[in-house]
PDB file of C-alpha atoms in Angstrom:
ATOM      1  CA  MET Y   1     111.020  98.762 157.255  1.00 56.00           C
ATOM      2  CA  LEU Y   2     111.718  97.584 153.732  1.00 61.00           C
ATOM      3  CA  GLN Y   3     115.363  98.095 152.928  1.00 65.00           C
ATOM      4  CA  LYS Y   4     116.025  99.189 149.350  1.00 67.00           C
ATOM      5  CA  THR Y   5     119.167  98.008 147.642  1.00 67.00           C
ATOM      6  CA  SER Y   6     121.251 100.658 145.935  1.00 71.00           C
ATOM      7  CA  PRO Y   7     120.944 100.880 142.158  1.00 65.00           C
ATOM      8  CA  GLU Y   8     124.638  99.966 141.946  1.00 69.00           C
ATOM      9  CA  ILE Y   9     123.994  96.480 143.233  1.00 68.00           C
ATOM     10  CA  GLY Y  10     120.935  95.715 141.228  1.00 68.00           C
ATOM     11  CA  GLY Y  11     118.410  98.393 141.997  1.00 68.00           C
ATOM     12  CA  MET Y  12     115.816  96.184 143.662  1.00 72.00           C
ATOM     13  CA  GLY Y  13     112.958  98.396 144.803  1.00 72.00           C
ATOM     14  CA  HIS Y  14     113.991 101.330 142.621  1.00 73.00           C
ATOM     15  CA  SER Y  15     112.403 102.475 139.431  1.00 75.00           C
ATOM     16  CA  VAL Y  16     114.931 102.527 136.619  1.00 77.00           C
ATOM     17  CA  LYS Y  17     114.919 104.898 133.641  1.00 82.00           C
ATOM     18  CA  ARG Y  18     114.770 103.077 130.357  1.00 88.00           C
ATOM     19  CA  LYS Y  19     117.616 103.701 127.948  1.00 89.00           C
ATOM     20  CA  GLU Y  20     115.453 103.451 124.823  1.00 93.00           C
ATOM     21  CA  ASP Y  21     112.813 106.000 125.823  1.00 95.00           C
ATOM     22  CA  LEU Y  22     114.854 109.039 124.838  1.00 95.00           C
ATOM     23  CA  ARG Y  23     114.843 108.168 121.161  1.00 95.00           C
ATOM     24  CA  PHE Y  24     111.245 106.920 121.112  1.00 97.00           C
ATOM     25  CA  ILE Y  25     109.795 110.120 122.581  1.00 97.00           C
ATOM     26  CA  GLN Y  26     111.624 112.200 119.969  1.00 97.00           C
ATOM     27  CA  GLY Y  27     110.610 110.170 116.933  1.00 96.00           C
ATOM     28  CA  LYS Y  28     114.133 108.829 116.524  1.00 96.00           C
ATOM     29  CA  GLY Y  29     113.363 105.143 116.804  1.00 96.00           C
ATOM     30  CA  THR Y  30     114.049 102.858 113.867  1.00 96.00           C
ATOM     31  CA  TYR Y  31     111.104 100.578 113.291  1.00 97.00           C
ATOM     32  CA  VAL Y  32     111.010  98.151 110.385  1.00 95.00           C
ATOM     33  CA  ASP Y  33     108.826 100.552 108.395  1.00 94.00           C
ATOM     34  CA  ASP Y  34     111.493 103.254 108.794  1.00 96.00           C
ATOM     35  CA  VAL Y  35     114.216 101.248 107.113  1.00 93.00           C
ATOM     36  CA  HIS Y  36     115.031 102.328 103.571  1.00 89.00           C
ATOM     37  CA  LEU Y  37     117.602 100.193 101.796  1.00 92.00           C
ATOM     38  CA  PRO Y  38     119.099 100.787  98.359  1.00 93.00           C
ATOM     39  CA  GLY Y  39     117.181  98.843  95.738  1.00 93.00           C
ATOM     40  CA  MET Y  40     114.259  98.245  98.094  1.00 94.00           C
ATOM     41  CA  VAL Y  41     110.952  97.570  96.333  1.00 96.00           C
ATOM     42  CA  TYR Y  42     107.355  97.272  97.519  1.00 95.00           C
ATOM     43  CA  GLY Y  43     104.955  94.370  97.429  1.00 95.00           C
ATOM     44  CA  HIS Y  44     101.208  94.530  97.502  1.00 94.00           C
ATOM     45  CA  MET Y  45      98.607  91.807  97.715  1.00 94.00           C
ATOM     46  CA  VAL Y  46      95.719  92.164  95.265  1.00 90.00           C
ATOM     47  CA  ARG Y  47      92.619  90.952  97.096  1.00 91.00           C
ATOM     48  CA  SER Y  48      89.208  90.043  95.815  1.00 89.00           C
ATOM     49  CA  PRO Y  49      86.482  92.663  96.268  1.00 88.00           C
ATOM     50  CA  TYR Y  50      83.939  89.864  95.712  1.00 88.00           C
ATOM     51  CA  ALA Y  51      82.922  86.932  97.874  1.00 91.00           C
ATOM     52  CA  HIS Y  52      82.574  84.578  94.932  1.00 91.00           C
ATOM     53  CA  ALA Y  53      83.952  85.386  91.519  1.00 85.00           C
ATOM     54  CA  LYS Y  54      85.761  83.960  88.547  1.00 85.00           C
ATOM     55  CA  ILE Y  55      89.191  85.335  87.992  1.00 84.00           C
ATOM     56  CA  GLY Y  56      89.443  86.898  84.558  1.00 78.00           C
ATOM     57  CA  ALA Y  57      92.529  86.781  82.440  1.00 73.00           C
ATOM     58  CA  ILE Y  58      95.286  88.498  84.327  1.00 74.00           C
ATOM     59  CA  ARG Y  59      97.061  90.380  81.612  1.00 76.00           C
ATOM     60  CA  ILE Y  60     100.493  90.236  83.071  1.00 80.00           C
ATOM     61  CA  GLU Y  61     102.268  91.676  80.050  1.00 81.00           C
ATOM     62  CA  GLU Y  62      99.989  94.689  80.180  1.00 80.00           C
ATOM     63  CA  ALA Y  63     100.439  95.116  83.921  1.00 82.00           C
ATOM     64  CA  MET Y  64     104.184  94.912  83.484  1.00 86.00           C
ATOM     65  CA  LYS Y  65     104.027  97.854  81.071  1.00 86.00           C
ATOM     66  CA  ILE Y  66     102.951 100.174  83.880  1.00 87.00           C
ATOM     67  CA  PRO Y  67     106.064 102.190  84.748  1.00 90.00           C
ATOM     68  CA  GLY Y  68     107.592 100.971  87.977  1.00 93.00           C
ATOM     69  CA  VAL Y  69     105.963  97.523  88.015  1.00 93.00           C
ATOM     70  CA  LEU Y  70     108.574  94.804  88.430  1.00 95.00           C
ATOM     71  CA  ALA Y  71     106.572  91.607  88.841  1.00 93.00           C
ATOM     72  CA  VAL Y  72     103.031  90.281  89.013  1.00 91.00           C
ATOM     73  CA  ILE Y  73     102.724  86.853  90.605  1.00 92.00           C
ATOM     74  CA  THR Y  74      99.475  84.927  90.248  1.00 91.00           C
ATOM     75  CA  GLY Y  75      98.017  81.635  91.396  1.00 92.00           C
ATOM     76  CA  ASN Y  76      98.884  80.130  88.039  1.00 91.00           C
ATOM     77  CA  ASP Y  77     102.540  80.986  88.555  1.00 93.00           C
ATOM     78  CA  LEU Y  78     102.478  79.227  91.900  1.00 95.00           C
ATOM     79  CA  ALA Y  79     100.641  76.255  90.403  1.00 94.00           C
ATOM     80  CA  LYS Y  80     103.494  75.777  87.935  1.00 94.00           C
ATOM     81  CA  ALA Y  81     105.835  75.389  90.880  1.00 94.00           C
ATOM     82  CA  GLY Y  82     103.370  73.192  92.769  1.00 92.00           C
ATOM     83  CA  LEU Y  83     102.847  75.921  95.388  1.00 93.00           C
ATOM     84  CA  ALA Y  84      99.290  77.104  94.689  1.00 91.00           C
ATOM     85  CA  TRP Y  85      97.799  74.862  97.359  1.00 91.00           C
ATOM     86  CA  MET Y  86      99.701  74.502 100.598  1.00 92.00           C
ATOM     87  CA  PRO Y  87      99.063  72.369 103.698  1.00 93.00           C
ATOM     88  CA  THR Y  88      97.947  74.133 106.864  1.00 92.00           C
ATOM     89  CA  LEU Y  89      98.160  73.278 110.540  1.00 93.00           C
ATOM     90  CA  PHE Y  90      94.637  71.864 110.298  1.00 91.00           C
ATOM     91  CA  HIS Y  91      95.843  69.079 107.972  1.00 91.00           C
ATOM     92  CA  ASP Y  92      93.940  70.427 104.996  1.00 94.00           C
ATOM     93  CA  LYS Y  93      95.134  72.319 101.958  1.00 92.00           C
ATOM     94  CA  GLN Y  94      94.345  75.911 101.120  1.00 91.00           C
ATOM     95  CA  MET Y  95      94.984  78.230  98.223  1.00 92.00           C
ATOM     96  CA  VAL Y  96      97.943  80.575  98.615  1.00 94.00           C
ATOM     97  CA  LEU Y  97      96.861  82.688  95.659  1.00 94.00           C
ATOM     98  CA  ALA Y  98      93.502  81.867  94.132  1.00 92.00           C
ATOM     99  CA  THR Y  99      93.377  79.867  90.935  1.00 89.00           C
ATOM    100  CA  GLY Y 100      90.232  79.851  88.788  1.00 87.00           C
ATOM    101  CA  LYS Y 101      87.859  81.469  91.222  1.00 88.00           C
ATOM    102  CA  VAL Y 102      87.869  83.167  94.577  1.00 90.00           C
ATOM    103  CA  LEU Y 103      85.792  81.781  97.423  1.00 92.00           C
ATOM    104  CA  PHE Y 104      85.696  84.632  99.903  1.00 93.00           C
ATOM    105  CA  GLN Y 105      85.950  88.374  99.975  1.00 93.00           C
ATOM    106  CA  SER Y 106      89.494  89.734 100.329  1.00 93.00           C
ATOM    107  CA  GLN Y 107      91.011  86.425  99.250  1.00 93.00           C
ATOM    108  CA  GLU Y 108      94.544  86.842  97.925  1.00 93.00           C
ATOM    109  CA  VAL Y 109      94.619  86.787  94.135  1.00 91.00           C
ATOM    110  CA  ALA Y 110      97.877  88.252  92.932  1.00 91.00           C
ATOM    111  CA  PHE Y 111     101.020  89.786  94.331  1.00 93.00           C
ATOM    112  CA  VAL Y 112     102.403  92.916  92.720  1.00 93.00           C
ATOM    113  CA  VAL Y 113     105.970  94.085  93.147  1.00 95.00           C
ATOM    114  CA  ALA Y 114     106.782  97.662  92.192  1.00 95.00           C
ATOM    115  CA  GLU Y 115     109.302 100.391  92.740  1.00 94.00           C
ATOM    116  CA  ASP Y 116     106.968 102.385  94.961  1.00 90.00           C
ATOM    117  CA  ARG Y 117     104.020 101.463  97.140  1.00 91.00           C
ATOM    118  CA  TYR Y 118     101.447 103.499  95.216  1.00 93.00           C
ATOM    119  CA  THR Y 119     102.238 101.779  91.935  1.00 91.00           C
ATOM    120  CA  ALA Y 120     102.090  98.376  93.639  1.00 91.00           C
ATOM    121  CA  ALA Y 121      98.740  99.101  95.271  1.00 90.00           C
ATOM    122  CA  ASP Y 122      97.146 100.657  92.211  1.00 87.00           C
ATOM    123  CA  GLU Y 123      93.454  99.898  91.724  1.00 80.00           C
ATOM    124  CA  LYS Y 124      94.229  99.003  88.091  1.00 79.00           C
ATOM    125  CA  PHE Y 125      95.355  95.534  89.121  1.00 78.00           C
ATOM    126  CA  VAL Y 126      92.019  94.694  90.712  1.00 77.00           C
ATOM    127  CA  ARG Y 127      90.221  95.745  87.551  1.00 74.00           C
ATOM    128  CA  GLN Y 128      92.528  93.594  85.457  1.00 72.00           C
ATOM    129  CA  VAL Y 129      91.966  90.526  87.565  1.00 72.00           C
ATOM    130  CA  PHE Y 130      88.192  90.336  87.770  1.00 68.00           C
ATOM    131  CA  LYS Y 131      85.431  89.965  85.306  1.00 54.00           C
ATOM    132  CA  LYS Y 132      82.117  91.485  86.239  1.00 54.00           C
ATOM    133  CA  PRO Y 133      80.608  89.681  89.235  1.00 46.00           C
TER     134      PRO Y 133
ATOM    135  CA  MET A   1      98.170 108.661  86.783  1.00 57.00           C
ATOM    136  CA  ALA A   2      97.267 112.247  87.362  1.00 71.00           C
ATOM    137  CA  THR A   3      99.808 114.960  86.852  1.00 90.00           C
ATOM    138  CA  LYS A   4     101.991 115.832  89.763  1.00 94.00           C
ATOM    139  CA  LYS A   5     101.291 118.854  91.894  1.00 96.00           C
ATOM    140  CA  ILE A   6     103.667 121.101  93.760  1.00 97.00           C
ATOM    141  CA  VAL A   7     103.041 121.096  97.489  1.00 97.00           C
ATOM    142  CA  ARG A   8     104.476 123.697  99.835  1.00 98.00           C
ATOM    143  CA  VAL A   9     104.156 122.946 103.513  1.00 98.00           C
ATOM    144  CA  LYS A  10     105.797 124.511 106.520  1.00 98.00           C
ATOM    145  CA  VAL A  11     106.989 121.533 108.536  1.00 98.00           C
ATOM    146  CA  ASN A  12     108.356 122.122 112.029  1.00 97.00           C
ATOM    147  CA  GLY A  13     109.009 125.749 111.108  1.00 96.00           C
ATOM    148  CA  ARG A  14     110.832 124.971 107.882  1.00 96.00           C
ATOM    149  CA  GLU A  15     109.389 125.554 104.407  1.00 97.00           C
ATOM    150  CA  ARG A  16     109.343 122.321 102.430  1.00 97.00           C
ATOM    151  CA  GLU A  17     108.396 121.893  98.820  1.00 97.00           C
ATOM    152  CA  ALA A  18     107.968 118.821  96.667  1.00 97.00           C
ATOM    153  CA  GLU A  19     106.265 117.651  93.526  1.00 97.00           C
ATOM    154  CA  VAL A  20     103.901 114.820  94.406  1.00 96.00           C
ATOM    155  CA  GLU A  21     101.086 112.737  92.998  1.00 94.00           C
ATOM    156  CA  PRO A  22      97.707 114.081  94.120  1.00 95.00           C
ATOM    157  CA  ARG A  23      96.922 110.684  95.649  1.00 95.00           C
ATOM    158  CA  LEU A  24      99.941 110.770  97.953  1.00 97.00           C
ATOM    159  CA  LEU A  25      98.839 110.679 101.582  1.00 97.00           C
ATOM    160  CA  LEU A  26     100.186 113.298 103.931  1.00 98.00           C
ATOM    161  CA  VAL A  27     101.732 110.612 106.137  1.00 98.00           C
ATOM    162  CA  HIS A  28     103.685 109.184 103.200  1.00 97.00           C
ATOM    163  CA  PHE A  29     104.722 112.714 102.250  1.00 98.00           C
ATOM    164  CA  ILE A  30     106.067 113.215 105.762  1.00 98.00           C
ATOM    165  CA  ARG A  31     107.714 109.799 106.033  1.00 97.00           C
ATOM    166  CA  ASP A  32     108.920 109.014 102.518  1.00 94.00           C
ATOM    167  CA  VAL A  33     109.434 112.427 100.913  1.00 96.00           C
ATOM    168  CA  LEU A  34     110.600 114.476 103.893  1.00 97.00           C
ATOM    169  CA  MET A  35     112.123 111.386 105.580  1.00 95.00           C
ATOM    170  CA  LEU A  36     110.641 112.284 108.953  1.00 97.00           C
ATOM    171  CA  THR A  37     109.974 108.741 110.099  1.00 97.00           C
ATOM    172  CA  GLY A  38     108.999 109.641 113.649  1.00 98.00           C
ATOM    173  CA  THR A  39     105.380 109.789 112.484  1.00 98.00           C
ATOM    174  CA  HIS A  40     104.199 106.181 112.270  1.00 98.00           C
ATOM    175  CA  ILE A  41     101.619 104.275 110.284  1.00 97.00           C
ATOM    176  CA  GLY A  42      99.800 101.858 112.512  1.00 96.00           C
ATOM    177  CA  CYS A  43      96.557 100.870 110.857  1.00 95.00           C
ATOM    178  CA  ASP A  44      96.182 102.828 107.607  1.00 89.00           C
ATOM    179  CA  THR A  45      92.477 103.203 108.415  1.00 93.00           C
ATOM    180  CA  THR A  46      92.310 106.230 110.739  1.00 95.00           C
ATOM    181  CA  ASN A  47      91.706 104.098 113.787  1.00 96.00           C
ATOM    182  CA  CYS A  48      94.929 104.071 115.695  1.00 97.00           C
ATOM    183  CA  GLY A  49      96.234 107.632 115.673  1.00 97.00           C
ATOM    184  CA  ALA A  50      99.908 106.638 115.324  1.00 98.00           C
ATOM    185  CA  CYS A  51     100.150 109.070 112.404  1.00 98.00           C
ATOM    186  CA  THR A  52      98.757 112.054 114.336  1.00 98.00           C
ATOM    187  CA  VAL A  53     100.407 115.373 113.466  1.00 98.00           C
ATOM    188  CA  LEU A  54      99.345 118.956 114.083  1.00 98.00           C
ATOM    189  CA  LEU A  55      97.938 120.752 111.063  1.00 98.00           C
ATOM    190  CA  ASP A  56      97.718 124.458 111.830  1.00 98.00           C
ATOM    191  CA  GLY A  57      97.802 123.446 115.492  1.00 96.00           C
ATOM    192  CA  LYS A  58      94.999 120.911 115.279  1.00 97.00           C
ATOM    193  CA  PRO A  59      95.636 117.193 115.705  1.00 98.00           C
ATOM    194  CA  ILE A  60      94.831 115.244 112.560  1.00 98.00           C
ATOM    195  CA  LYS A  61      95.455 111.705 111.423  1.00 98.00           C
ATOM    196  CA  SER A  62      97.828 112.197 108.530  1.00 98.00           C
ATOM    197  CA  CYS A  63      96.860 108.887 106.858  1.00 97.00           C
ATOM    198  CA  THR A  64      93.474 110.437 106.127  1.00 97.00           C
ATOM    199  CA  LEU A  65      94.673 113.577 104.425  1.00 97.00           C
ATOM    200  CA  PHE A  66      96.296 113.988 101.047  1.00 97.00           C
ATOM    201  CA  ALA A  67      99.561 115.864 100.937  1.00 98.00           C
ATOM    202  CA  VAL A  68      97.990 118.361  98.523  1.00 97.00           C
ATOM    203  CA  GLN A  69      95.402 119.241 101.178  1.00 98.00           C
ATOM    204  CA  ALA A  70      98.206 120.459 103.413  1.00 98.00           C
ATOM    205  CA  ASP A  71      99.466 122.843 100.739  1.00 98.00           C
ATOM    206  CA  GLY A  72     100.125 126.295 102.175  1.00 97.00           C
ATOM    207  CA  ARG A  73      99.547 125.111 105.719  1.00 98.00           C
ATOM    208  CA  GLU A  74     101.676 124.367 108.717  1.00 98.00           C
ATOM    209  CA  VAL A  75     102.499 120.892 110.001  1.00 98.00           C
ATOM    210  CA  ARG A  76     104.149 119.957 113.262  1.00 98.00           C
ATOM    211  CA  THR A  77     105.485 116.462 113.811  1.00 98.00           C
ATOM    212  CA  ILE A  78     107.151 114.685 116.716  1.00 98.00           C
ATOM    213  CA  GLU A  79     110.538 115.822 115.390  1.00 97.00           C
ATOM    214  CA  GLY A  80     109.482 119.430 116.012  1.00 97.00           C
ATOM    215  CA  VAL A  81     108.310 119.005 119.599  1.00 97.00           C
ATOM    216  CA  ALA A  82     111.665 119.310 121.384  1.00 95.00           C
ATOM    217  CA  THR A  83     113.256 122.732 121.004  1.00 91.00           C
ATOM    218  CA  ASN A  84     117.026 123.130 120.682  1.00 89.00           C
ATOM    219  CA  GLY A  85     117.596 119.672 122.047  1.00 87.00           C
ATOM    220  CA  LYS A  86     115.453 120.357 125.113  1.00 95.00           C
ATOM    221  CA  LEU A  87     112.603 117.953 125.681  1.00 96.00           C
ATOM    222  CA  HIS A  88     109.061 119.265 125.802  1.00 97.00           C
ATOM    223  CA  PRO A  89     107.378 118.727 129.201  1.00 97.00           C
ATOM    224  CA  ILE A  90     105.103 116.136 127.593  1.00 97.00           C
ATOM    225  CA  GLN A  91     108.124 114.184 126.382  1.00 97.00           C
ATOM    226  CA  GLU A  92     109.641 114.437 129.845  1.00 97.00           C
ATOM    227  CA  GLY A  93     106.370 113.213 131.292  1.00 97.00           C
ATOM    228  CA  PHE A  94     106.345 110.127 129.080  1.00 96.00           C
ATOM    229  CA  ARG A  95     109.854 109.324 130.225  1.00 95.00           C
ATOM    230  CA  GLU A  96     109.295 110.029 133.924  1.00 94.00           C
ATOM    231  CA  GLU A  97     105.968 108.235 134.207  1.00 94.00           C
ATOM    232  CA  HIS A  98     106.906 105.268 132.020  1.00 93.00           C
ATOM    233  CA  GLY A  99     104.288 106.291 129.471  1.00 95.00           C
ATOM    234  CA  LEU A 100     105.606 103.981 126.782  1.00 96.00           C
ATOM    235  CA  GLN A 101     106.785 100.475 126.213  1.00 94.00           C
ATOM    236  CA  CYS A 102     107.378  99.769 122.527  1.00 95.00           C
ATOM    237  CA  GLY A 103     107.030 103.459 121.660  1.00 96.00           C
ATOM    238  CA  PHE A 104     105.113 102.983 118.426  1.00 97.00           C
ATOM    239  CA  CYS A 105     102.027 104.952 119.476  1.00 97.00           C
ATOM    240  CA  THR A 106     104.086 107.504 121.400  1.00 97.00           C
ATOM    241  CA  PRO A 107     104.636 110.157 118.701  1.00 98.00           C
ATOM    242  CA  GLY A 108     100.902 110.259 117.982  1.00 98.00           C
ATOM    243  CA  MET A 109     100.074 110.317 121.677  1.00 98.00           C
ATOM    244  CA  ILE A 110     102.473 113.200 122.240  1.00 98.00           C
ATOM    245  CA  MET A 111     101.012 115.210 119.348  1.00 98.00           C
ATOM    246  CA  SER A 112      97.470 114.711 120.652  1.00 98.00           C
ATOM    247  CA  ALA A 113      98.623 115.667 124.132  1.00 98.00           C
ATOM    248  CA  CYS A 114     100.320 118.796 122.726  1.00 97.00           C
ATOM    249  CA  ALA A 115      97.078 119.890 121.106  1.00 98.00           C
ATOM    250  CA  LEU A 116      95.125 119.149 124.274  1.00 98.00           C
ATOM    251  CA  LEU A 117      97.428 121.119 126.573  1.00 97.00           C
ATOM    252  CA  GLU A 118      97.583 124.063 124.196  1.00 96.00           C
ATOM    253  CA  LYS A 119      93.804 124.324 124.362  1.00 96.00           C
ATOM    254  CA  ASN A 120      93.388 123.252 127.956  1.00 96.00           C
ATOM    255  CA  PRO A 121      96.581 123.589 130.024  1.00 96.00           C
ATOM    256  CA  HIS A 122      95.026 122.021 133.121  1.00 96.00           C
ATOM    257  CA  PRO A 123      92.856 119.131 132.088  1.00 97.00           C
ATOM    258  CA  ASN A 124      91.388 116.718 134.597  1.00 97.00           C
ATOM    259  CA  GLU A 125      91.785 112.987 134.119  1.00 97.00           C
ATOM    260  CA  GLN A 126      88.566 112.673 132.155  1.00 97.00           C
ATOM    261  CA  GLU A 127      89.614 115.438 129.792  1.00 98.00           C
ATOM    262  CA  ILE A 128      93.020 113.836 129.252  1.00 98.00           C
ATOM    263  CA  ARG A 129      91.390 110.503 128.459  1.00 97.00           C
ATOM    264  CA  TRP A 130      89.097 112.252 126.010  1.00 97.00           C
ATOM    265  CA  GLY A 131      92.067 114.125 124.518  1.00 97.00           C
ATOM    266  CA  ILE A 132      93.948 110.916 123.690  1.00 97.00           C
ATOM    267  CA  SER A 133      90.867 108.886 122.820  1.00 97.00           C
ATOM    268  CA  GLY A 134      91.834 108.938 119.134  1.00 97.00           C
ATOM    269  CA  ASN A 135      95.112 107.185 119.868  1.00 98.00           C
ATOM    270  CA  LEU A 136      95.430 103.487 120.524  1.00 97.00           C
ATOM    271  CA  CYS A 137      98.202 101.932 122.591  1.00 97.00           C
ATOM    272  CA  ARG A 138      98.552  98.199 122.261  1.00 94.00           C
ATOM    273  CA  CYS A 139     100.944  97.879 125.151  1.00 92.00           C
ATOM    274  CA  THR A 140      97.820  99.052 127.055  1.00 79.00           C
ATOM    275  CA  GLY A 141      99.743 101.716 128.853  1.00 77.00           C
ATOM    276  CA  TYR A 142      96.921 104.262 129.077  1.00 95.00           C
ATOM    277  CA  GLN A 143      97.248 104.608 132.847  1.00 96.00           C
ATOM    278  CA  ASN A 144     100.806 105.842 132.596  1.00 96.00           C
ATOM    279  CA  ILE A 145     100.108 107.906 129.492  1.00 97.00           C
ATOM    280  CA  VAL A 146      97.461 109.807 131.470  1.00 98.00           C
ATOM    281  CA  LYS A 147     100.014 110.273 134.245  1.00 97.00           C
ATOM    282  CA  ALA A 148     102.552 111.520 131.685  1.00 97.00           C
ATOM    283  CA  VAL A 149     100.138 114.182 130.428  1.00 97.00           C
ATOM    284  CA  GLN A 150      99.277 115.148 134.013  1.00 97.00           C
ATOM    285  CA  TYR A 151     103.002 115.464 134.731  1.00 97.00           C
ATOM    286  CA  ALA A 152     103.357 117.850 131.786  1.00 97.00           C
ATOM    287  CA  ALA A 153     100.282 119.864 132.791  1.00 97.00           C
ATOM    288  CA  ASP A 154     101.688 120.318 136.302  1.00 96.00           C
ATOM    289  CA  LYS A 155     105.025 121.345 134.866  1.00 93.00           C
ATOM    290  CA  ILE A 156     103.773 123.853 132.286  1.00 84.00           C
ATOM    291  CA  VAL A 157     101.780 125.843 134.913  1.00 69.00           C
TER     292      VAL A 157
END
């Protein structure tokens, strides 16, 4: 017959209660999304609703006037730092944030930083970015 | 931005009131306004069920409801499942039957299971699987989750 070792000397052949379960089953875990730090702000990626479209003038000054908006980063900003096109693992280069025009639907166009997630994800930014298709 | 609205919701037996934007989702109301972070956001698209809470006893995905729609109603979250520090049989079941690994889907699973057992205290396996079919577990622990609900059903009698 299979001899079980005692839990004290390793617990081979025994099921062991997990220490972390107690907090997880009561909603007391701390996942990354649960962490609130002082001064924490929210970022949101503005993505293209169109598969092929010219990017209109992104009126950053106007976007910055929206209460709670802290920064709007565009492809042009990255281009100034030489970061708009970055190498990939496939030895080609791809746009980080689109400059000029977008080439596929949901392509990243701008990054908005705001004091709360609703301001950052506001539909207004999409309207500011695109001309009519 | 639309004007803010006052929302009064009874959450886990306690009256809560806050002034919120009409576009605020119920799950963000629960997590960010009431700071009850046990309710999770998994997909934001009503697929995964991590944000499941009970609204007037019915399981709903709180990322699909606005906070203002819960005005005057009663919400129960994972934080309100244990009573006076005593685990609910479903919670015990998840622990005993190893019904979780990372635990992210667990609060939603438990809320769905609560609603199922309140309606049908003795479900068969098929009914349990149907009852949690709106909740996804990416640790693929469905087998043990079903066992956990069965454990609770046997215990509740």
